[in-house]
Amino acid sequence: MQSTDLGNKESGKIWHRKPSPATHDGIIVNIVHSTSEYHPKVLRFLNVAFDGSGNSFIAGDHQGNIYAFDLHGNRFALVQRTAQACTALAFDLRRKSEFLVALADYSIKCFDTVTRELVSWMRGHESSVSSISVHASGRYAITTSSDTAQLWDLDTFQRKRKLNIRQSVGIQKVFFLPFSNTILSCFKDNSIFAWECDTLFCKYQLPAPPEGSSIVYKVFAVTRDGRILAAGGKSNHLHLWCLETTQLFRIIQMPTKVRAVRHLEFLPDSFDAGSNQVLGVLSQDGIMRFVNIQTCKLLFEIGSVEEGISSSVISPHGRYIASIMENGSLNIYSVQALTQEINKPPPPLVKVIEDLPNNTLSSSNLKMKMVSGRVQRPARSKESRIQTRILKQDLEGNVENKENELSEGLNKKRLQILLKGYGEYPTKYRMFIWRSLLQLPENHTAFSSLVDKGTHVAYLNLQKKYPIKSRKLLRVLQRTLSALAHWSAIFSDTPYLPLLAFPFVKLFQNNQLICFEVVATLIINWCQHWFEYFPNPPINILSMIENVLAFHDKELLQHFTERDVTSQLYAWPLLETVFSEVLTREEWLRLFDNVFSNHPSFLLMAVVAYNTCSRAPLLNSTLKDDIEYFFHHRNNLDINVVIREVYRLMETTPADIHPRSMLDAFVALTKGQYPIFNQYPKFIVDYQTRERERIRNDELDFLRERQTVENMQAEVDEQRAEDEAWYQKQELLRRAEETRREMLLQEEEKMVQQRHRLAAAKRELKMKEMRLQDAARRRFLKLQQDQREMELRRLEDEIERKVQMRDEEIAATAKDLEMKQLELESQKRHYEKDLTTSQDAIAKEIRDGADAHRRKVTLEEHMFRNLLETSQLGNRTRRVVEDNLAKAEQACLDADWQIQALHKQKCDDKQRSAGYQEVATLLRKNRRREIEVLNAMMKEEAKKWKEAGEKELHLESEKRASALSDASRKWFLKQETSAAREHGGDLLCEAELPWLQREHMASNYLSQTSQLNGVSEMDSSTQTFSSRKTTEWNHTERDLLKKVRNLRQRLTAQARDRCQPPHLLVT
């Protein structure tokens, strides 16, 4: 047993070596779908469905992956991922590449296996769909759930009908009967109804099961011919219903191991005409048992308790069984391997007991042949068994015995006796018997060489002349005819060969080798002398038939002659179609059971018998067309009567006109290679072949020329179409341009009108805006006028208030000046007192030091005189410099005071004049024009800002000049101080006091000056009105400065006089 793991592959081979299923299990391959993740797991298959051919099927797992398996091509492919589990599948639609799948979300989808695209999506169920049944035509489908069944049109994918039931009565299954328009609905209360598909008219209802039966139907199966319904449930009993009589005709009890039936399905057979006899029963133990419903025998079983089966599906032709195992894998079984033991040919009916080589019998020297066996009638006959023992003398010797002995141990004489007794061979063994009667060699190599030559040229377009619906049947017919044409050239020109071979092709379409050899054997033996008058019908054979008919029924022949009906009309149509047009399948098989079991002349006698048995309707037919129609259609004629008539004719026909005398005996095909067939006028065939080849070549040349012309015409048409398209495009462009131009003109007119309307609206808005602006301007001017009047009143009030405040400030300033003058006097007295006290202390210290020093340097006085003189000269220079410095300093102070005073006066004058001019200007402007107030104020504001900037610049320059003067003065004082500090200790002490006094006086003076400056920096408006006090302030300041200068000179002279002796001593 081979095993295939699909894994993550999307396509591949099903098996990697040719499968050879064993007889005991019949498994071709085991298919597993596992994932290659870190923790591998098996994806369980849930549903399987075969297509109409039976060579392909689809299977879906619980993750929604649907795979298509081609058993004929040994390929599988992933066709769809639905992402959810499927609950039912159907693959036998009218469009062979499409299939239906019912999903867990209660929807039904239709996909295409080739394009892998979604074709349609059908919704309507409210519970899980358990089954999908497709009509034999593939046009309709029925989907069944527990609460409803719905009929769908697969052309439009629209719902046609819906079966609604009461909630108390559930649905078990609703499905189509095979090859019928009947719908069978099965409910949970064991009621079964049959409905007409088109009108949904209730045809019949099956009666209730017997009262003693406690079975509840859950599973159902119907034979291919729709005659028998099998039903089962939770019991080991099976009920078989005859749907034609609507009666329960059999109850089958399964073995005791079976407690419940989970699935039922009939096993199809190619030769049972749809009346399936084998039923597959899947029980609760996972074993599927196949039983014969006629003999109630267990034939074989699949599955086991360890490897149980969950569900199974059998292919339509009955070759394969696809079973989903309980472990989630998928097993494919070969029915041929499982039934190999059953289909073995029966043991030979004839058993020969031969004498020993040296043994002799009695004087009669007879050979005794003892036959024992069991003869069984066909299934549709009575089930009676006849057991016979036949003791027969062999009077004809070994030669006749060898002629009657067939392969596989059969005897032709015994088969003929059996055939005469029952009228036909058993259906189950008919093909085996035919193969034995015809002694087919089964030359596989020779047949393969003929098939490898491909399709013959004569049958390339066979489907046009014979539009067969089944593509497989057409392909097998084309292949068989091509093999015959390659075998002999005449068969490529035989027009009736497809009609002759078609019934055998349809019968043996699954075994093309047997089909070819049966047709070839038929042509060699039963078609003798048919091709001697080729391409005309076989006149010699037709003459034989006419002679026999003239002997047995002169009246009928005379009737044909009077109606101008020849043998080509009443005999040749039956021969060229081998009766397939006028007989049904069963009748044709029964006829050829006798044809193959007798001499080749039997077929010609059958033609005569068919005419004689139909003499009544033929004699009543007066028109030639009616007679022609009679021999091309089926008629109400019993084939058994015809066969008995053939045997009568075979026995009563005289030897001189009997076809047996003109036809050779049966000759089988040779083994290894097929015999040469040249029983035809070769020159005619060769001439026709040459003519046909010439015509074919001419036709090919003509086709090539026509193809060239067509190509040129196509190019011309294409160019004309391109030109026409270009002109149309240009015309369309021109029209479009005109349309656009008209549209643009209309738009421009609309735009002009809109512009006029907008201009009018703008004028109105402008006028309204101007009116609003004029009103706003007048309101604003009035407001400004009111504000100016209020401002003038406020200014007048402010002027009065400032005048009053200035008077008060002047009085306060005078009082402050008086207080400051008193403070200066007191400070002057205090400074004089401090200066006198410090000078006395310093003089005392100097005298003490001088006395002490004088005692020490008495002896050195002479040595330092010159030095003293020099020192005195330096002291005088220093004193002169100090006087000059004091003068310069005083001059700087005077200049600063004068500059400041002058500056103050200028500022006061400018401010007064500017104020007067401004007031006068404002008053004049207010009296002249009120409308120019705003411009005047703006100009005055700009002028003010400019004057303020100029004043700030002048003030900054004055400040810089004052700062430079202060810095030069401070630098000069620092230089003098550092020069004085260079002297020794006493000189430094003596010189320190005068400098301190001068700095103190300078600081006092500077403070006074700053106070004066602060006074001078008062508001200009106040100084304007205080000019009468300025003269008094100037006289007071001059007096104070003069007093300070005199005081400083006096103090300097006193200090110089007091310090002179010590200086001299020191130097």
PDB file of N, CA, C and O in Angstrom, residues 845-897:
ATOM      1  N   GLU A 845      52.324 117.564  66.220  1.00  0.00           N
ATOM      2  CA  GLU A 845      53.064 116.349  65.875  1.00  0.00           C
ATOM      3  C   GLU A 845      54.312 116.686  65.079  1.00  0.00           C
ATOM      4  O   GLU A 845      55.370 116.103  65.283  1.00  0.00           O
ATOM      5  N   ILE A 846      54.157 117.661  64.193  1.00  0.00           N
ATOM      6  CA  ILE A 846      55.307 118.028  63.358  1.00  0.00           C
ATOM      7  C   ILE A 846      56.409 118.659  64.216  1.00  0.00           C
ATOM      8  O   ILE A 846      57.595 118.387  64.047  1.00  0.00           O
ATOM      9  N   ARG A 847      56.001 119.515  65.155  1.00  0.00           N
ATOM     10  CA  ARG A 847      57.029 120.126  66.021  1.00  0.00           C
ATOM     11  C   ARG A 847      57.747 119.078  66.854  1.00  0.00           C
ATOM     12  O   ARG A 847      58.961 119.131  67.009  1.00  0.00           O
ATOM     13  N   ASP A 848      56.981 118.157  67.396  1.00  0.00           N
ATOM     14  CA  ASP A 848      57.641 117.098  68.185  1.00  0.00           C
ATOM     15  C   ASP A 848      58.597 116.304  67.310  1.00  0.00           C
ATOM     16  O   ASP A 848      59.737 116.013  67.737  1.00  0.00           O
ATOM     17  N   GLY A 849      58.187 115.961  66.147  1.00  0.00           N
ATOM     18  CA  GLY A 849      59.071 115.201  65.276  1.00  0.00           C
ATOM     19  C   GLY A 849      60.274 116.008  64.865  1.00  0.00           C
ATOM     20  O   GLY A 849      61.376 115.490  64.754  1.00  0.00           O
ATOM     21  N   ALA A 850      60.032 117.308  64.617  1.00  0.00           N
ATOM     22  CA  ALA A 850      61.154 118.152  64.189  1.00  0.00           C
ATOM     23  C   ALA A 850      62.183 118.311  65.283  1.00  0.00           C
ATOM     24  O   ALA A 850      63.408 118.299  65.032  1.00  0.00           O
ATOM     25  N   ASP A 851      61.750 118.477  66.521  1.00  0.00           N
ATOM     26  CA  ASP A 851      62.707 118.592  67.639  1.00  0.00           C
ATOM     27  C   ASP A 851      63.516 117.310  67.777  1.00  0.00           C
ATOM     28  O   ASP A 851      64.757 117.371  67.947  1.00  0.00           O
ATOM     29  N   ALA A 852      62.874 116.203  67.715  1.00  0.00           N
ATOM     30  CA  ALA A 852      63.597 114.934  67.836  1.00  0.00           C
ATOM     31  C   ALA A 852      64.540 114.737  66.674  1.00  0.00           C
ATOM     32  O   ALA A 852      65.684 114.291  66.865  1.00  0.00           O
ATOM     33  N   HIS A 853      64.120 115.098  65.532  1.00  0.00           N
ATOM     34  CA  HIS A 853      64.964 114.917  64.385  1.00  0.00           C
ATOM     35  C   HIS A 853      66.126 115.892  64.371  1.00  0.00           C
ATOM     36  O   HIS A 853      67.203 115.552  63.881  1.00  0.00           O
ATOM     37  N   ARG A 854      65.829 117.122  64.852  1.00  0.00           N
ATOM     38  CA  ARG A 854      66.893 118.129  64.903  1.00  0.00           C
ATOM     39  C   ARG A 854      68.029 117.670  65.777  1.00  0.00           C
ATOM     40  O   ARG A 854      69.199 117.920  65.502  1.00  0.00           O
ATOM     41  N   ARG A 855      67.751 117.043  66.890  1.00  0.00           N
ATOM     42  CA  ARG A 855      68.810 116.537  67.776  1.00  0.00           C
ATOM     43  C   ARG A 855      69.615 115.440  67.114  1.00  0.00           C
ATOM     44  O   ARG A 855      70.805 115.276  67.395  1.00  0.00           O
ATOM     45  N   LYS A 856      68.984 114.648  66.243  1.00  0.00           N
ATOM     46  CA  LYS A 856      69.693 113.543  65.614  1.00  0.00           C
ATOM     47  C   LYS A 856      70.566 114.002  64.481  1.00  0.00           C
ATOM     48  O   LYS A 856      71.587 113.416  64.180  1.00  0.00           O
ATOM     49  N   VAL A 857      70.133 115.070  63.764  1.00  0.00           N
ATOM     50  CA  VAL A 857      70.876 115.391  62.550  1.00  0.00           C
ATOM     51  C   VAL A 857      71.597 116.711  62.677  1.00  0.00           C
ATOM     52  O   VAL A 857      71.764 117.427  61.701  1.00  0.00           O
ATOM     53  N   THR A 858      72.018 117.028  63.902  1.00  0.00           N
ATOM     54  CA  THR A 858      72.737 118.299  64.070  1.00  0.00           C
ATOM     55  C   THR A 858      74.023 118.280  63.271  1.00  0.00           C
ATOM     56  O   THR A 858      74.412 119.275  62.632  1.00  0.00           O
ATOM     57  N   LEU A 859      74.731 117.131  63.370  1.00  0.00           N
ATOM     58  CA  LEU A 859      76.025 117.039  62.723  1.00  0.00           C
ATOM     59  C   LEU A 859      75.897 116.966  61.201  1.00  0.00           C
ATOM     60  O   LEU A 859      76.877 117.177  60.491  1.00  0.00           O
ATOM     61  N   GLU A 860      74.692 116.661  60.712  1.00  0.00           N
ATOM     62  CA  GLU A 860      74.595 116.453  59.268  1.00  0.00           C
ATOM     63  C   GLU A 860      73.985 117.671  58.594  1.00  0.00           C
ATOM     64  O   GLU A 860      73.636 117.617  57.433  1.00  0.00           O
ATOM     65  N   GLU A 861      73.823 118.760  59.255  1.00  0.00           N
ATOM     66  CA  GLU A 861      73.131 119.902  58.699  1.00  0.00           C
ATOM     67  C   GLU A 861      73.887 120.473  57.516  1.00  0.00           C
ATOM     68  O   GLU A 861      73.292 120.884  56.533  1.00  0.00           O
ATOM     69  N   HIS A 862      75.199 120.511  57.705  1.00  0.00           N
ATOM     70  CA  HIS A 862      76.002 121.079  56.636  1.00  0.00           C
ATOM     71  C   HIS A 862      75.937 120.232  55.370  1.00  0.00           C
ATOM     72  O   HIS A 862      75.931 120.770  54.251  1.00  0.00           O
ATOM     73  N   MET A 863      75.919 118.956  55.632  1.00  0.00           N
ATOM     74  CA  MET A 863      75.934 118.045  54.471  1.00  0.00           C
ATOM     75  C   MET A 863      74.650 118.171  53.632  1.00  0.00           C
ATOM     76  O   MET A 863      74.662 118.017  52.426  1.00  0.00           O
ATOM     77  N   PHE A 864      73.566 118.537  54.312  1.00  0.00           N
ATOM     78  CA  PHE A 864      72.319 118.570  53.557  1.00  0.00           C
ATOM     79  C   PHE A 864      71.863 119.948  53.181  1.00  0.00           C
ATOM     80  O   PHE A 864      70.699 120.119  52.838  1.00  0.00           O
ATOM     81  N   ARG A 865      72.687 120.961  53.283  1.00  0.00           N
ATOM     82  CA  ARG A 865      72.202 122.268  52.904  1.00  0.00           C
ATOM     83  C   ARG A 865      71.894 122.359  51.436  1.00  0.00           C
ATOM     84  O   ARG A 865      70.864 122.937  51.058  1.00  0.00           O
ATOM     85  N   ASN A 866      72.889 121.925  50.728  1.00  0.00           N
ATOM     86  CA  ASN A 866      72.653 121.971  49.278  1.00  0.00           C
ATOM     87  C   ASN A 866      71.391 121.160  48.887  1.00  0.00           C
ATOM     88  O   ASN A 866      70.622 121.590  48.040  1.00  0.00           O
ATOM     89  N   LEU A 867      71.343 120.055  49.567  1.00  0.00           N
ATOM     90  CA  LEU A 867      70.154 119.229  49.295  1.00  0.00           C
ATOM     91  C   LEU A 867      68.883 119.929  49.721  1.00  0.00           C
ATOM     92  O   LEU A 867      67.838 119.847  49.068  1.00  0.00           O
ATOM     93  N   LEU A 868      68.963 120.676  50.855  1.00  0.00           N
ATOM     94  CA  LEU A 868      67.805 121.403  51.329  1.00  0.00           C
ATOM     95  C   LEU A 868      67.439 122.494  50.338  1.00  0.00           C
ATOM     96  O   LEU A 868      66.266 122.777  50.111  1.00  0.00           O
ATOM     97  N   GLU A 869      68.428 123.135  49.809  1.00  0.00           N
ATOM     98  CA  GLU A 869      68.145 124.168  48.830  1.00  0.00           C
ATOM     99  C   GLU A 869      67.416 123.546  47.610  1.00  0.00           C
ATOM    100  O   GLU A 869      66.454 124.127  47.096  1.00  0.00           O
ATOM    101  N   THR A 870      68.015 122.434  47.233  1.00  0.00           N
ATOM    102  CA  THR A 870      67.363 121.756  46.079  1.00  0.00           C
ATOM    103  C   THR A 870      65.937 121.355  46.419  1.00  0.00           C
ATOM    104  O   THR A 870      65.003 121.512  45.628  1.00  0.00           O
ATOM    105  N   SER A 871      65.804 120.869  47.632  1.00  0.00           N
ATOM    106  CA  SER A 871      64.476 120.461  48.088  1.00  0.00           C
ATOM    107  C   SER A 871      63.555 121.651  48.192  1.00  0.00           C
ATOM    108  O   SER A 871      62.387 121.574  47.862  1.00  0.00           O
ATOM    109  N   GLN A 872      64.071 122.751  48.656  1.00  0.00           N
ATOM    110  CA  GLN A 872      63.239 123.942  48.726  1.00  0.00           C
ATOM    111  C   GLN A 872      62.837 124.391  47.329  1.00  0.00           C
ATOM    112  O   GLN A 872      61.719 124.855  47.128  1.00  0.00           O
ATOM    113  N   LEU A 873      63.770 124.246  46.384  1.00  0.00           N
ATOM    114  CA  LEU A 873      63.412 124.592  45.006  1.00  0.00           C
ATOM    115  C   LEU A 873      62.277 123.692  44.511  1.00  0.00           C
ATOM    116  O   LEU A 873      61.327 124.170  43.887  1.00  0.00           O
ATOM    117  N   GLY A 874      62.398 122.403  44.827  1.00  0.00           N
ATOM    118  CA  GLY A 874      61.309 121.480  44.423  1.00  0.00           C
ATOM    119  C   GLY A 874      60.027 121.827  45.130  1.00  0.00           C
ATOM    120  O   GLY A 874      58.951 121.755  44.556  1.00  0.00           O
ATOM    121  N   ASN A 875      60.110 122.250  46.388  1.00  0.00           N
ATOM    122  CA  ASN A 875      58.892 122.601  47.102  1.00  0.00           C
ATOM    123  C   ASN A 875      58.251 123.835  46.502  1.00  0.00           C
ATOM    124  O   ASN A 875      57.027 123.932  46.419  1.00  0.00           O
ATOM    125  N   ARG A 876      59.020 124.796  46.140  1.00  0.00           N
ATOM    126  CA  ARG A 876      58.467 125.986  45.543  1.00  0.00           C
ATOM    127  C   ARG A 876      57.782 125.639  44.214  1.00  0.00           C
ATOM    128  O   ARG A 876      56.705 126.172  43.924  1.00  0.00           O
ATOM    129  N   THR A 877      58.474 124.758  43.457  1.00  0.00           N
ATOM    130  CA  THR A 877      57.855 124.350  42.178  1.00  0.00           C
ATOM    131  C   THR A 877      56.517 123.667  42.415  1.00  0.00           C
ATOM    132  O   THR A 877      55.537 123.881  41.722  1.00  0.00           O
ATOM    133  N   ARG A 878      56.541 122.806  43.449  1.00  0.00           N
ATOM    134  CA  ARG A 878      55.310 122.085  43.771  1.00  0.00           C
ATOM    135  C   ARG A 878      54.230 123.060  44.195  1.00  0.00           C
ATOM    136  O   ARG A 878      53.071 122.923  43.809  1.00  0.00           O
ATOM    137  N   ARG A 879      54.578 124.055  44.967  1.00  0.00           N
ATOM    138  CA  ARG A 879      53.579 125.001  45.397  1.00  0.00           C
ATOM    139  C   ARG A 879      53.048 125.806  44.224  1.00  0.00           C
ATOM    140  O   ARG A 879      51.855 126.100  44.156  1.00  0.00           O
ATOM    141  N   VAL A 880      53.923 126.177  43.316  1.00  0.00           N
ATOM    142  CA  VAL A 880      53.473 126.910  42.139  1.00  0.00           C
ATOM    143  C   VAL A 880      52.509 126.051  41.321  1.00  0.00           C
ATOM    144  O   VAL A 880      51.459 126.509  40.852  1.00  0.00           O
ATOM    145  N   VAL A 881      52.873 124.779  41.191  1.00  0.00           N
ATOM    146  CA  VAL A 881      51.996 123.867  40.433  1.00  0.00           C
ATOM    147  C   VAL A 881      50.654 123.714  41.095  1.00  0.00           C
ATOM    148  O   VAL A 881      49.603 123.709  40.478  1.00  0.00           O
ATOM    149  N   GLU A 882      50.704 123.613  42.465  1.00  0.00           N
ATOM    150  CA  GLU A 882      49.458 123.469  43.192  1.00  0.00           C
ATOM    151  C   GLU A 882      48.604 124.712  43.021  1.00  0.00           C
ATOM    152  O   GLU A 882      47.384 124.620  42.860  1.00  0.00           O
ATOM    153  N   ASP A 883      49.215 125.881  43.067  1.00  0.00           N
ATOM    154  CA  ASP A 883      48.425 127.109  42.865  1.00  0.00           C
ATOM    155  C   ASP A 883      47.828 127.128  41.464  1.00  0.00           C
ATOM    156  O   ASP A 883      46.650 127.498  41.292  1.00  0.00           O
ATOM    157  N   ASN A 884      48.661 126.778  40.517  1.00  0.00           N
ATOM    158  CA  ASN A 884      48.133 126.766  39.133  1.00  0.00           C
ATOM    159  C   ASN A 884      46.995 125.749  38.973  1.00  0.00           C
ATOM    160  O   ASN A 884      46.009 125.998  38.268  1.00  0.00           O
ATOM    161  N   LEU A 885      47.187 124.605  39.650  1.00  0.00           N
ATOM    162  CA  LEU A 885      46.148 123.565  39.578  1.00  0.00           C
ATOM    163  C   LEU A 885      44.865 124.065  40.204  1.00  0.00           C
ATOM    164  O   LEU A 885      43.761 123.853  39.665  1.00  0.00           O
ATOM    165  N   ALA A 886      44.969 124.698  41.342  1.00  0.00           N
ATOM    166  CA  ALA A 886      43.782 125.236  42.007  1.00  0.00           C
ATOM    167  C   ALA A 886      43.105 126.267  41.118  1.00  0.00           C
ATOM    168  O   ALA A 886      41.876 126.304  41.016  1.00  0.00           O
ATOM    169  N   LYS A 887      43.943 127.109  40.504  1.00  0.00           N
ATOM    170  CA  LYS A 887      43.367 128.097  39.600  1.00  0.00           C
ATOM    171  C   LYS A 887      42.668 127.430  38.423  1.00  0.00           C
ATOM    172  O   LYS A 887      41.573 127.859  38.019  1.00  0.00           O
ATOM    173  N   ALA A 888      43.339 126.432  37.847  1.00  0.00           N
ATOM    174  CA  ALA A 888      42.734 125.737  36.697  1.00  0.00           C
ATOM    175  C   ALA A 888      41.437 125.055  37.103  1.00  0.00           C
ATOM    176  O   ALA A 888      40.432 125.073  36.370  1.00  0.00           O
ATOM    177  N   GLU A 889      41.507 124.477  38.305  1.00  0.00           N
ATOM    178  CA  GLU A 889      40.307 123.799  38.771  1.00  0.00           C
ATOM    179  C   GLU A 889      39.187 124.791  38.983  1.00  0.00           C
ATOM    180  O   GLU A 889      38.031 124.527  38.622  1.00  0.00           O
ATOM    181  N   GLN A 890      39.529 125.925  39.548  1.00  0.00           N
ATOM    182  CA  GLN A 890      38.525 126.933  39.777  1.00  0.00           C
ATOM    183  C   GLN A 890      37.982 127.452  38.448  1.00  0.00           C
ATOM    184  O   GLN A 890      36.779 127.689  38.293  1.00  0.00           O
ATOM    185  N   ALA A 891      38.912 127.612  37.477  1.00  0.00           N
ATOM    186  CA  ALA A 891      38.482 128.078  36.159  1.00  0.00           C
ATOM    187  C   ALA A 891      37.539 127.065  35.516  1.00  0.00           C
ATOM    188  O   ALA A 891      36.542 127.423  34.890  1.00  0.00           O
ATOM    189  N   CYS A 892      37.858 125.740  35.705  1.00  0.00           N
ATOM    190  CA  CYS A 892      36.965 124.692  35.151  1.00  0.00           C
ATOM    191  C   CYS A 892      35.609 124.756  35.794  1.00  0.00           C
ATOM    192  O   CYS A 892      34.573 124.638  35.134  1.00  0.00           O
ATOM    193  N   LEU A 893      35.615 124.949  37.091  1.00  0.00           N
ATOM    194  CA  LEU A 893      34.335 125.028  37.797  1.00  0.00           C
ATOM    195  C   LEU A 893      33.530 126.225  37.315  1.00  0.00           C
ATOM    196  O   LEU A 893      32.309 126.131  37.093  1.00  0.00           O
ATOM    197  N   ASP A 894      34.215 127.353  37.140  1.00  0.00           N
ATOM    198  CA  ASP A 894      33.508 128.537  36.659  1.00  0.00           C
ATOM    199  C   ASP A 894      32.946 128.305  35.254  1.00  0.00           C
ATOM    200  O   ASP A 894      31.809 128.691  34.941  1.00  0.00           O
ATOM    201  N   ALA A 895      33.790 127.698  34.406  1.00  0.00           N
ATOM    202  CA  ALA A 895      33.331 127.452  33.021  1.00  0.00           C
ATOM    203  C   ALA A 895      32.134 126.493  33.015  1.00  0.00           C
ATOM    204  O   ALA A 895      31.165 126.702  32.292  1.00  0.00           O
ATOM    205  N   ASP A 896      32.214 125.441  33.854  1.00  0.00           N
ATOM    206  CA  ASP A 896      31.092 124.480  33.904  1.00  0.00           C
ATOM    207  C   ASP A 896      29.832 125.171  34.370  1.00  0.00           C
ATOM    208  O   ASP A 896      28.738 124.935  33.838  1.00  0.00           O
ATOM    209  N   TRP A 897      29.993 126.025  35.394  1.00  0.00           N
ATOM    210  CA  TRP A 897      28.794 126.674  35.926  1.00  0.00           C
ATOM    211  C   TRP A 897      28.191 127.611  34.887  1.00  0.00           C
ATOM    212  O   TRP A 897      26.985 127.660  34.710  1.00  0.00           O
TER     213      TRP A 897
END
